[in-house]
PDB file of N, CA, C and O in Angstrom:
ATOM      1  N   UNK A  13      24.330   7.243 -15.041  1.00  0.00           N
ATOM      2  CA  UNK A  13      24.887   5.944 -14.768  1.00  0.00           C
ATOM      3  C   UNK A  13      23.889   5.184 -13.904  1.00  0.00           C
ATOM      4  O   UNK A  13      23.284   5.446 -12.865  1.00  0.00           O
ATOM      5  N   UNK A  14      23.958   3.997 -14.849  1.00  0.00           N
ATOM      6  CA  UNK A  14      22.565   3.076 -13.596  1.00  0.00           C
ATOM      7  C   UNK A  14      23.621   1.945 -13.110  1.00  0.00           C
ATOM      8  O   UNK A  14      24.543   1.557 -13.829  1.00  0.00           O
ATOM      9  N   UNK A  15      23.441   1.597 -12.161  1.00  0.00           N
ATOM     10  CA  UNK A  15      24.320   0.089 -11.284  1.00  0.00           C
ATOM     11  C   UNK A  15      23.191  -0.366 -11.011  1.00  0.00           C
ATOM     12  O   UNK A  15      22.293   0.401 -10.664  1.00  0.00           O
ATOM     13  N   UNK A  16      22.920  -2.227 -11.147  1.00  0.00           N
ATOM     14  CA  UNK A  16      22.060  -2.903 -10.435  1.00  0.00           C
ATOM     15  C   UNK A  16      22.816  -3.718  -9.742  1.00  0.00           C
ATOM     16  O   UNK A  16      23.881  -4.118 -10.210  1.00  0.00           O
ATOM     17  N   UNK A  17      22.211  -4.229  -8.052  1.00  0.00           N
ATOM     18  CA  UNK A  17      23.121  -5.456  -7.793  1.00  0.00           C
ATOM     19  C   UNK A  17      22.275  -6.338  -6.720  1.00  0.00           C
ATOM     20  O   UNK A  17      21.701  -5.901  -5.722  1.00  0.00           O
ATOM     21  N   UNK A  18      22.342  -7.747  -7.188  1.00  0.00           N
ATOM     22  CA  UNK A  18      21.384  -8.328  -6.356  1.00  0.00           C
ATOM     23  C   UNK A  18      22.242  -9.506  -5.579  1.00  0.00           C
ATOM     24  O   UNK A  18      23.160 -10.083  -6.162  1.00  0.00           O
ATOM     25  N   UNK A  19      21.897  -9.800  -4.295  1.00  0.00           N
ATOM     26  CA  UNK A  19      22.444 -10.679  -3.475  1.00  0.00           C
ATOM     27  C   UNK A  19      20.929 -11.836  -3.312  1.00  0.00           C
ATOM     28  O   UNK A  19      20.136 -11.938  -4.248  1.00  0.00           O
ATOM     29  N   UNK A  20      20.782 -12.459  -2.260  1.00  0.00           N
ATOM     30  CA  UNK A  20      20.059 -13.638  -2.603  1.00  0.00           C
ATOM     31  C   UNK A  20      18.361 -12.652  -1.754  1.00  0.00           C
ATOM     32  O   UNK A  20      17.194 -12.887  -2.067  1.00  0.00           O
ATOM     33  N   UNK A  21      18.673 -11.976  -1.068  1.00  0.00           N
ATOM     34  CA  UNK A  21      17.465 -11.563  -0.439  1.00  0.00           C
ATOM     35  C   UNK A  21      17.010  -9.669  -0.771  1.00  0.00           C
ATOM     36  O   UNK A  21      16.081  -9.031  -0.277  1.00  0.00           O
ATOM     37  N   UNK A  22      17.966  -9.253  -1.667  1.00  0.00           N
ATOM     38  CA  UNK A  22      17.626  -7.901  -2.203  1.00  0.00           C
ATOM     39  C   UNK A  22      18.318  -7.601  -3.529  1.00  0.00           C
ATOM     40  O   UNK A  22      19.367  -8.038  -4.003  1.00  0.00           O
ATOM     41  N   UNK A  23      17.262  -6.571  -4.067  1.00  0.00           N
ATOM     42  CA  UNK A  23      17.797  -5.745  -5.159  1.00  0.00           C
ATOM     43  C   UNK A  23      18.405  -4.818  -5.092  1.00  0.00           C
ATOM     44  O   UNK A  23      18.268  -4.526  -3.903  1.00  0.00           O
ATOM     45  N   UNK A  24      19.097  -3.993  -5.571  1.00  0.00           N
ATOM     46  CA  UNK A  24      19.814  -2.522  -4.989  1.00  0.00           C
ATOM     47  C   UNK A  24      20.054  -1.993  -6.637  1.00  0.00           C
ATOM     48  O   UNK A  24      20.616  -2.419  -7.646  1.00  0.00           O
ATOM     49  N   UNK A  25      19.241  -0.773  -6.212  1.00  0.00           N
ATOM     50  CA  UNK A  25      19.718   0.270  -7.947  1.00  0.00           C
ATOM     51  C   UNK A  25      19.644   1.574  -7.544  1.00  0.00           C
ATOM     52  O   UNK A  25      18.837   2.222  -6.878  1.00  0.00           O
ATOM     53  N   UNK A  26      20.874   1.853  -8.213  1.00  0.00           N
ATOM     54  CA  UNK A  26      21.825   2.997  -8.073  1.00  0.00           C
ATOM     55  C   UNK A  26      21.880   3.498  -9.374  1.00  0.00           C
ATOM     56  O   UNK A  26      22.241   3.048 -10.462  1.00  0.00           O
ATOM     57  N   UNK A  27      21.106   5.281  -8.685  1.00  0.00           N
ATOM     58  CA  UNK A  27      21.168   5.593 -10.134  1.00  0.00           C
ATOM     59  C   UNK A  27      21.759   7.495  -9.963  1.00  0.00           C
ATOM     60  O   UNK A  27      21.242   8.397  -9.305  1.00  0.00           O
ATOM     61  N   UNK A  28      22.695   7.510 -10.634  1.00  0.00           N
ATOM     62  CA  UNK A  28      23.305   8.326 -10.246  1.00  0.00           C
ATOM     63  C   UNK A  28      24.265   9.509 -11.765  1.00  0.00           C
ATOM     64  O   UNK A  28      25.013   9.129 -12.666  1.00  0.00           O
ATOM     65  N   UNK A  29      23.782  10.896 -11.430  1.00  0.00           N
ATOM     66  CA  UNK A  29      24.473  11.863 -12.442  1.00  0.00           C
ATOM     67  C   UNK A  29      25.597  12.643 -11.771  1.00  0.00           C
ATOM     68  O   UNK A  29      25.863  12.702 -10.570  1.00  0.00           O
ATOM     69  N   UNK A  30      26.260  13.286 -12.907  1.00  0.00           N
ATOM     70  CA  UNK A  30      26.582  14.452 -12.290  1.00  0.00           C
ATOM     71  C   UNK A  30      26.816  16.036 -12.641  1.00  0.00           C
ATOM     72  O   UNK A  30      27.778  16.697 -13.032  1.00  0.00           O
ATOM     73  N   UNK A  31      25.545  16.293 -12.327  1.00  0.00           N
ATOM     74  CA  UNK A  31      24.885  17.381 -12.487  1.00  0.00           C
ATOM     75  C   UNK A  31      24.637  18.339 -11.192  1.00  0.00           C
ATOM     76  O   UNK A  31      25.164  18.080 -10.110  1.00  0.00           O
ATOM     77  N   UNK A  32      23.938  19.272 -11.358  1.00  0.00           N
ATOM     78  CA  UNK A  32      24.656  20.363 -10.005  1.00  0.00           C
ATOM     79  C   UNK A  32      24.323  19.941  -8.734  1.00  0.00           C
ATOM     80  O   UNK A  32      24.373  20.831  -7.884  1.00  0.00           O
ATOM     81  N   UNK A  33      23.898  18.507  -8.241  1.00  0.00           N
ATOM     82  CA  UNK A  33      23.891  18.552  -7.141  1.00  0.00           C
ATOM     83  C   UNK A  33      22.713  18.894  -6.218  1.00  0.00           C
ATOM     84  O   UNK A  33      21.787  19.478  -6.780  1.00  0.00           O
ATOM     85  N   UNK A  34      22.581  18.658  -4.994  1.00  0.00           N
ATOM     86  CA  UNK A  34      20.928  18.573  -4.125  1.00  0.00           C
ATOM     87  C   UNK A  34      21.083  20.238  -3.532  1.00  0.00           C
ATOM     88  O   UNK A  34      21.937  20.820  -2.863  1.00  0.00           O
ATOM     89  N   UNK A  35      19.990  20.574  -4.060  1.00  0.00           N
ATOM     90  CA  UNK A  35      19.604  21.311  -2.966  1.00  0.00           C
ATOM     91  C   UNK A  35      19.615  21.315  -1.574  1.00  0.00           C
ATOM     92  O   UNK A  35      20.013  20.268  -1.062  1.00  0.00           O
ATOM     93  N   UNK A  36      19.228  22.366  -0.702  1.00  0.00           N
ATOM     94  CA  UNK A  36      19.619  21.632   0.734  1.00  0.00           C
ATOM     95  C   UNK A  36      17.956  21.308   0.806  1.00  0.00           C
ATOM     96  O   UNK A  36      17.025  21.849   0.209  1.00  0.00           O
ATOM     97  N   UNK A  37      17.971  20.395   1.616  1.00  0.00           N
ATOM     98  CA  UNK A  37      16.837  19.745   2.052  1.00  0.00           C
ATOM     99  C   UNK A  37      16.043  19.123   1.041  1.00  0.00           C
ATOM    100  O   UNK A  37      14.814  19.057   1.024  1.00  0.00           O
ATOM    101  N   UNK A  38      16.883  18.653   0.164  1.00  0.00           N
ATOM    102  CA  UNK A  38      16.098  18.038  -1.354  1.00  0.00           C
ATOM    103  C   UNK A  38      15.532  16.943  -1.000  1.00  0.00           C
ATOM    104  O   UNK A  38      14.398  16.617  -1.352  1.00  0.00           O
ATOM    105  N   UNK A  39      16.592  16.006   0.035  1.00  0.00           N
ATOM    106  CA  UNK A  39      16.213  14.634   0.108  1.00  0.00           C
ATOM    107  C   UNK A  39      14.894  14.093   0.899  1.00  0.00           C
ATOM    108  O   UNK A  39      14.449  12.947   0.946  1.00  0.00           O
ATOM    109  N   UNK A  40      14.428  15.257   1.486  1.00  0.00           N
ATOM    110  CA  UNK A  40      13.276  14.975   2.854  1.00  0.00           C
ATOM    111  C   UNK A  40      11.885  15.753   2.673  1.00  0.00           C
ATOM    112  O   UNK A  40      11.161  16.137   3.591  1.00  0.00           O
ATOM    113  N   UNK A  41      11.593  15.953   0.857  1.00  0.00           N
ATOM    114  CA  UNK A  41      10.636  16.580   0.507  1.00  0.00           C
ATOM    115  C   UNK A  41       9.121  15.562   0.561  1.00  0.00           C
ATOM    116  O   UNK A  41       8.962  14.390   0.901  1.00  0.00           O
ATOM    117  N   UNK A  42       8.407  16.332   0.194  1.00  0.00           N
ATOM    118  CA  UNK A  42       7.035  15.783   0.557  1.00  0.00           C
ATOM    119  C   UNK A  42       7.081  14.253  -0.269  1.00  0.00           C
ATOM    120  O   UNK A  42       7.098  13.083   0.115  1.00  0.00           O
ATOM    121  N   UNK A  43       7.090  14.919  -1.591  1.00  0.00           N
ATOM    122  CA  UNK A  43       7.218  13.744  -3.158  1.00  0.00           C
ATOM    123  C   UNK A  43       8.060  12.138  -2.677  1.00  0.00           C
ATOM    124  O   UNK A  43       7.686  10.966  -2.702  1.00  0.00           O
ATOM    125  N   UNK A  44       9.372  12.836  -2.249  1.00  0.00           N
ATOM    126  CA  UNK A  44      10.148  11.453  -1.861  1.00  0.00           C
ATOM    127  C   UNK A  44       9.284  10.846  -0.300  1.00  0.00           C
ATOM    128  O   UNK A  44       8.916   9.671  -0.295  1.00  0.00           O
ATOM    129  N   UNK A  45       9.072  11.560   0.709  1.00  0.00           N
ATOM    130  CA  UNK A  45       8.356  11.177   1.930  1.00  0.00           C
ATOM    131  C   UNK A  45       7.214  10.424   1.494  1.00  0.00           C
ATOM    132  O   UNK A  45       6.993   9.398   2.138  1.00  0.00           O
ATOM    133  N   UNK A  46       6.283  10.753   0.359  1.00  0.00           N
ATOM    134  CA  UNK A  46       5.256   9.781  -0.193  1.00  0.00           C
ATOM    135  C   UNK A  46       5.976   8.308  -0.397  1.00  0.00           C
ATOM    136  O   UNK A  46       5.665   7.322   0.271  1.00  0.00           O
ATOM    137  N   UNK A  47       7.017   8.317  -1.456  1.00  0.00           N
ATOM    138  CA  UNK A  47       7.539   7.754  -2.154  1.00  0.00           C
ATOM    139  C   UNK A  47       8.406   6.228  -1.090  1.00  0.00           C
ATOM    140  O   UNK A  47       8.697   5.095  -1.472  1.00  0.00           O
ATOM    141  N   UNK A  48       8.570   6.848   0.197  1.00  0.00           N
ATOM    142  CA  UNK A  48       9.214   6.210   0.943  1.00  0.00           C
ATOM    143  C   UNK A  48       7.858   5.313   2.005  1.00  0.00           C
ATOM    144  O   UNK A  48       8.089   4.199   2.474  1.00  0.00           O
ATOM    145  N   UNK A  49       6.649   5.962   2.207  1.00  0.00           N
ATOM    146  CA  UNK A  49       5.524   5.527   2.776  1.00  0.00           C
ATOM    147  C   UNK A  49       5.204   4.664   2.086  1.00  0.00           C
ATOM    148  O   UNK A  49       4.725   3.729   2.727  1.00  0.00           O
ATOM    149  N   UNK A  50       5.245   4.475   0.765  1.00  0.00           N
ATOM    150  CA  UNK A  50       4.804   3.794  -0.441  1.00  0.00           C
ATOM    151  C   UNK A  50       5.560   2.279  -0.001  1.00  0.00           C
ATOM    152  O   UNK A  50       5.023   1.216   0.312  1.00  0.00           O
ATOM    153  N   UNK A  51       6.906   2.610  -0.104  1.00  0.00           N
ATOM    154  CA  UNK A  51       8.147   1.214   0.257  1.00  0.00           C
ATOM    155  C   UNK A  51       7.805   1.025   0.898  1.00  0.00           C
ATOM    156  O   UNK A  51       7.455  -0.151   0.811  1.00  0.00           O
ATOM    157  N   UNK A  52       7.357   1.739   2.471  1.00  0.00           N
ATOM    158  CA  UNK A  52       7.182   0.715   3.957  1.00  0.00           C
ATOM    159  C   UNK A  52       5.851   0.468   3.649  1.00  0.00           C
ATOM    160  O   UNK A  52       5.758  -0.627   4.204  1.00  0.00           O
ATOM    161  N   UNK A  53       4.437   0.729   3.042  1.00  0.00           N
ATOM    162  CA  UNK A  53       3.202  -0.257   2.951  1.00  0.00           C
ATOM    163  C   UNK A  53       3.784  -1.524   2.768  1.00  0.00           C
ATOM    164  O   UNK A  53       3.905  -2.484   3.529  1.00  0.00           O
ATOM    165  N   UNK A  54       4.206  -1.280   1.303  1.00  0.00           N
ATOM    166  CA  UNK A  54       4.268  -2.893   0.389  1.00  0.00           C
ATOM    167  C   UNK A  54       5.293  -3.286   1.187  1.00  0.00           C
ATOM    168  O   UNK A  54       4.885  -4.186   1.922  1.00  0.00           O
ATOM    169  N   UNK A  55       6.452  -3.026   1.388  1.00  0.00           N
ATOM    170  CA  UNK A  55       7.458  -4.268   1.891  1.00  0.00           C
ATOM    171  C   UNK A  55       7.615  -4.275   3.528  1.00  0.00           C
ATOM    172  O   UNK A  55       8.593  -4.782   4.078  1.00  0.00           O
ATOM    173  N   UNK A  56       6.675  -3.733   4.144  1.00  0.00           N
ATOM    174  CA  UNK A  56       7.032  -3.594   5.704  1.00  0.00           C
ATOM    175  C   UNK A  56       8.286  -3.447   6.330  1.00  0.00           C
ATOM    176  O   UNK A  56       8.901  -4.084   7.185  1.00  0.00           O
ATOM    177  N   UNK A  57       8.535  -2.225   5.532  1.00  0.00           N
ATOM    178  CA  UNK A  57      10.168  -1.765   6.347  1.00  0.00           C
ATOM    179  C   UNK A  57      11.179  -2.204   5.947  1.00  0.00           C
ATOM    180  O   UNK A  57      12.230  -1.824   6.464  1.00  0.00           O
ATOM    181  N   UNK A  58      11.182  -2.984   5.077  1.00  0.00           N
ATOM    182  CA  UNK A  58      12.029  -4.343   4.549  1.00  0.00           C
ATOM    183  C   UNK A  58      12.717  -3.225   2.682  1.00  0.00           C
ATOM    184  O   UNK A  58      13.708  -3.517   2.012  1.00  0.00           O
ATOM    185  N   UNK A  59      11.767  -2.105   2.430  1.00  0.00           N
ATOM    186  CA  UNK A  59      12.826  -1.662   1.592  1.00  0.00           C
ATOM    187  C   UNK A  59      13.384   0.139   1.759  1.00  0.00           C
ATOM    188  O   UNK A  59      12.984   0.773   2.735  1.00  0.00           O
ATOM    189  N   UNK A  60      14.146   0.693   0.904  1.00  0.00           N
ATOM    190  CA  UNK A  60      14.870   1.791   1.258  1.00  0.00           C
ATOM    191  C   UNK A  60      15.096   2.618   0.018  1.00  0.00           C
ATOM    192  O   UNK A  60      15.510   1.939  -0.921  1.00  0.00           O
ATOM    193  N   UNK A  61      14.858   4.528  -0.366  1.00  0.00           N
ATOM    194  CA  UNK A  61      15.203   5.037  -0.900  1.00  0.00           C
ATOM    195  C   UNK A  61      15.817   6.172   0.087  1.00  0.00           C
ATOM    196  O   UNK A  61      15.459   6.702   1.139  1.00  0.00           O
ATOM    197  N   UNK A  62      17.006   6.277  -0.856  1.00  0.00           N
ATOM    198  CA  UNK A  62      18.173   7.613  -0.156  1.00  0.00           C
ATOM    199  C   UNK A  62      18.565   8.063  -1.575  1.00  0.00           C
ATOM    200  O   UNK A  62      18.742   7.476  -2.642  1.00  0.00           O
ATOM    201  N   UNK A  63      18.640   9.524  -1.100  1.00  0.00           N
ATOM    202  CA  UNK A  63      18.938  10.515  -2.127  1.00  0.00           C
ATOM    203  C   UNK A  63      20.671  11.453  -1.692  1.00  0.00           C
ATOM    204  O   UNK A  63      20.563  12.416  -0.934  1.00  0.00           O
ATOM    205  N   UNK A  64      21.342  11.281  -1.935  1.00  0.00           N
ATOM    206  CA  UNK A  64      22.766  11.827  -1.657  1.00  0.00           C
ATOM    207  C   UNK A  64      23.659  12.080  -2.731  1.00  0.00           C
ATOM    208  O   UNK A  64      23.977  11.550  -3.796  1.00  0.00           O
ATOM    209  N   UNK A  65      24.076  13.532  -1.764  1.00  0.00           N
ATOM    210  CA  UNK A  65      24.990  14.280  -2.915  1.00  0.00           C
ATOM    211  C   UNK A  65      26.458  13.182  -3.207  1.00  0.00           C
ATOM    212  O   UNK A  65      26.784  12.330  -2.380  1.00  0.00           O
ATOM    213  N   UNK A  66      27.231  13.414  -4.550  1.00  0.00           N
ATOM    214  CA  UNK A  66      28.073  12.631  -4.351  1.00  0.00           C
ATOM    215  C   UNK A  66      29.445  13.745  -4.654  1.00  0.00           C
ATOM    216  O   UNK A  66      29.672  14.935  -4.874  1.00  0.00           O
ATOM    217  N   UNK A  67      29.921  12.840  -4.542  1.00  0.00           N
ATOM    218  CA  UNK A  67      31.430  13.901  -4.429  1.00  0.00           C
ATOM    219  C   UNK A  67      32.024  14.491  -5.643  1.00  0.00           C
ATOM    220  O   UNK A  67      32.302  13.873  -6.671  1.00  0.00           O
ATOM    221  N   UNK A  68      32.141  15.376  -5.485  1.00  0.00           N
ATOM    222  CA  UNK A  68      32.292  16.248  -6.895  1.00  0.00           C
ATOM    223  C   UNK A  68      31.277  16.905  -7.773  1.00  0.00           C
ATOM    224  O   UNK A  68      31.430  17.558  -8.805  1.00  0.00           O
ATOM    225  N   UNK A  69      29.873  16.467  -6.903  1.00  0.00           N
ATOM    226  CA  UNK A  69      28.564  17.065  -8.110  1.00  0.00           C
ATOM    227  C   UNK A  69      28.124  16.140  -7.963  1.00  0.00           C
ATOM    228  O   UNK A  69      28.599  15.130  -7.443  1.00  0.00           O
ATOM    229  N   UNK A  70      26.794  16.388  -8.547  1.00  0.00           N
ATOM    230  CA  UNK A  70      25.763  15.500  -9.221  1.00  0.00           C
ATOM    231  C   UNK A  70      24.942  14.332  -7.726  1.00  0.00           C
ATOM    232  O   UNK A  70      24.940  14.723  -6.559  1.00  0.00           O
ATOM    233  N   UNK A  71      24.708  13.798  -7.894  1.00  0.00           N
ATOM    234  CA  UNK A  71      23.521  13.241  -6.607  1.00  0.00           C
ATOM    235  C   UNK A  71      23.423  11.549  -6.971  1.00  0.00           C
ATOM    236  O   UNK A  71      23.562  11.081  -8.102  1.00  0.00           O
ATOM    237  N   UNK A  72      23.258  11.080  -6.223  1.00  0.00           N
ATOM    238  CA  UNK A  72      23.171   9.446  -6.058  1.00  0.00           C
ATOM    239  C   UNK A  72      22.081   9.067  -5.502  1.00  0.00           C
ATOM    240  O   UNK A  72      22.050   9.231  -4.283  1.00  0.00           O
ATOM    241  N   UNK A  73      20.868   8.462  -6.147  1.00  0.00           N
ATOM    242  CA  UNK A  73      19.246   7.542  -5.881  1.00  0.00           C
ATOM    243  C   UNK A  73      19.568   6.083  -5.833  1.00  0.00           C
ATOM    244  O   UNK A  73      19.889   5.375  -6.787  1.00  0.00           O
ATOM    245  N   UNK A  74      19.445   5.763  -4.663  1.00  0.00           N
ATOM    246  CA  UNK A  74      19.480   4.305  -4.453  1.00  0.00           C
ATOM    247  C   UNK A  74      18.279   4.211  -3.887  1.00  0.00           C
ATOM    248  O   UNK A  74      17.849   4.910  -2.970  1.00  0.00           O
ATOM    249  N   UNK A  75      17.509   2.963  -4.685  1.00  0.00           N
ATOM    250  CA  UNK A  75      16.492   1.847  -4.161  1.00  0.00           C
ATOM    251  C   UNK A  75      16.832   0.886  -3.981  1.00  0.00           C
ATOM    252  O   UNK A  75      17.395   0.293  -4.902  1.00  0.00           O
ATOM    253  N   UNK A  76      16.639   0.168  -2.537  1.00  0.00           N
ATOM    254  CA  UNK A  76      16.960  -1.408  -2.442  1.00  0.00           C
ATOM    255  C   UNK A  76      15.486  -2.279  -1.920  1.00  0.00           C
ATOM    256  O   UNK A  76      14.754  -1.600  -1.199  1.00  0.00           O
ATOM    257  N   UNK A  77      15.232  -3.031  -2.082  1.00  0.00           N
ATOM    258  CA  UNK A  77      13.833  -3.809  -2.214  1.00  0.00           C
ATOM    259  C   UNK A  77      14.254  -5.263  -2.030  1.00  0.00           C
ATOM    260  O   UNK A  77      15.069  -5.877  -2.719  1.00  0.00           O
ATOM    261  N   UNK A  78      13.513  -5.740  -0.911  1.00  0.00           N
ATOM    262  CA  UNK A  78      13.678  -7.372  -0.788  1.00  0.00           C
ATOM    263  C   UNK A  78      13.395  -7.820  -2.676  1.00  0.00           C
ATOM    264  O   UNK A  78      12.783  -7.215  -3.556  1.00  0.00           O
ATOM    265  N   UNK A  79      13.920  -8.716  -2.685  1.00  0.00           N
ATOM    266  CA  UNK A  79      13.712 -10.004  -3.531  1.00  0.00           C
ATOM    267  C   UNK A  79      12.295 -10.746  -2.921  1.00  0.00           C
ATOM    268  O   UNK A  79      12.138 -10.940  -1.716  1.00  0.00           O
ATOM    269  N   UNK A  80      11.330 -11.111  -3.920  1.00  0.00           N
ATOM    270  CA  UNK A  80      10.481 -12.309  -3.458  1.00  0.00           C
ATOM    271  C   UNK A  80       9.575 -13.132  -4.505  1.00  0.00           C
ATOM    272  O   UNK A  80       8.839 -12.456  -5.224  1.00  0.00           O
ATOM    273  N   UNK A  81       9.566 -14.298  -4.630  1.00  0.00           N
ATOM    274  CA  UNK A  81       8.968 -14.939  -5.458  1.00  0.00           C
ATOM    275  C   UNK A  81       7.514 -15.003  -6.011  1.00  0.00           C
ATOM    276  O   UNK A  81       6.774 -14.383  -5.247  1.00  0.00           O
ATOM    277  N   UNK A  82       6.986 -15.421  -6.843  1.00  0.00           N
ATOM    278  CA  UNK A  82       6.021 -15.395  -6.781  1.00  0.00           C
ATOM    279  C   UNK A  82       4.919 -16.710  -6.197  1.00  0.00           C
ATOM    280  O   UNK A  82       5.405 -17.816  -5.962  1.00  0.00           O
ATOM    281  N   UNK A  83       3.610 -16.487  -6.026  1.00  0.00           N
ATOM    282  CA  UNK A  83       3.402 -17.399  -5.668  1.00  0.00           C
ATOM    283  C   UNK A  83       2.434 -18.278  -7.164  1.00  0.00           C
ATOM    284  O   UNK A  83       1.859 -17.886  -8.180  1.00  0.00           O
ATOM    285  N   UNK A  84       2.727 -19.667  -6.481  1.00  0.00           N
ATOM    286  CA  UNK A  84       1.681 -20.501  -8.079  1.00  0.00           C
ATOM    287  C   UNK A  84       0.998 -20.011  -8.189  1.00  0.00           C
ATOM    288  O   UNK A  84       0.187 -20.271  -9.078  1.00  0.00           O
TER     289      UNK A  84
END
């Protein structure tokens, strides 16, 4: 299941199964710790990935990322 949802200053996508669920310490691995250094270069703190188990199984990936235009 994918959800997108945008308000006037961010994106937010939610992407989420349900399948067996996180390991322990899945969410704070090297791969995602890159992955999250990556968001704070480009958007200076301004975007967010979280990895969480959800209830009943299966795990929930949300990215949220400013919105920004381009320039001429």
């Amino acid at each position: 299941r994918v959800v997108e949802s945008s308000g006037e200053e961010r994106l937010e996508v939610e992407i989420a199964d349900d399948g067996a669920g996180l390991r322990e310490g899945t969410s704070h691995g090297p791969g995602l710790a890159n992955v999250r250094a990556q968001l704070d270069a480009r958007y200076h703190g301004r975007a967010a990935l979280s990895l969480e188990a959800r209830d009943g199984g299966g795990c929930v990936a949300t990215l949220a990322v400013p919105l920004e235009t381009a320039l001429p």
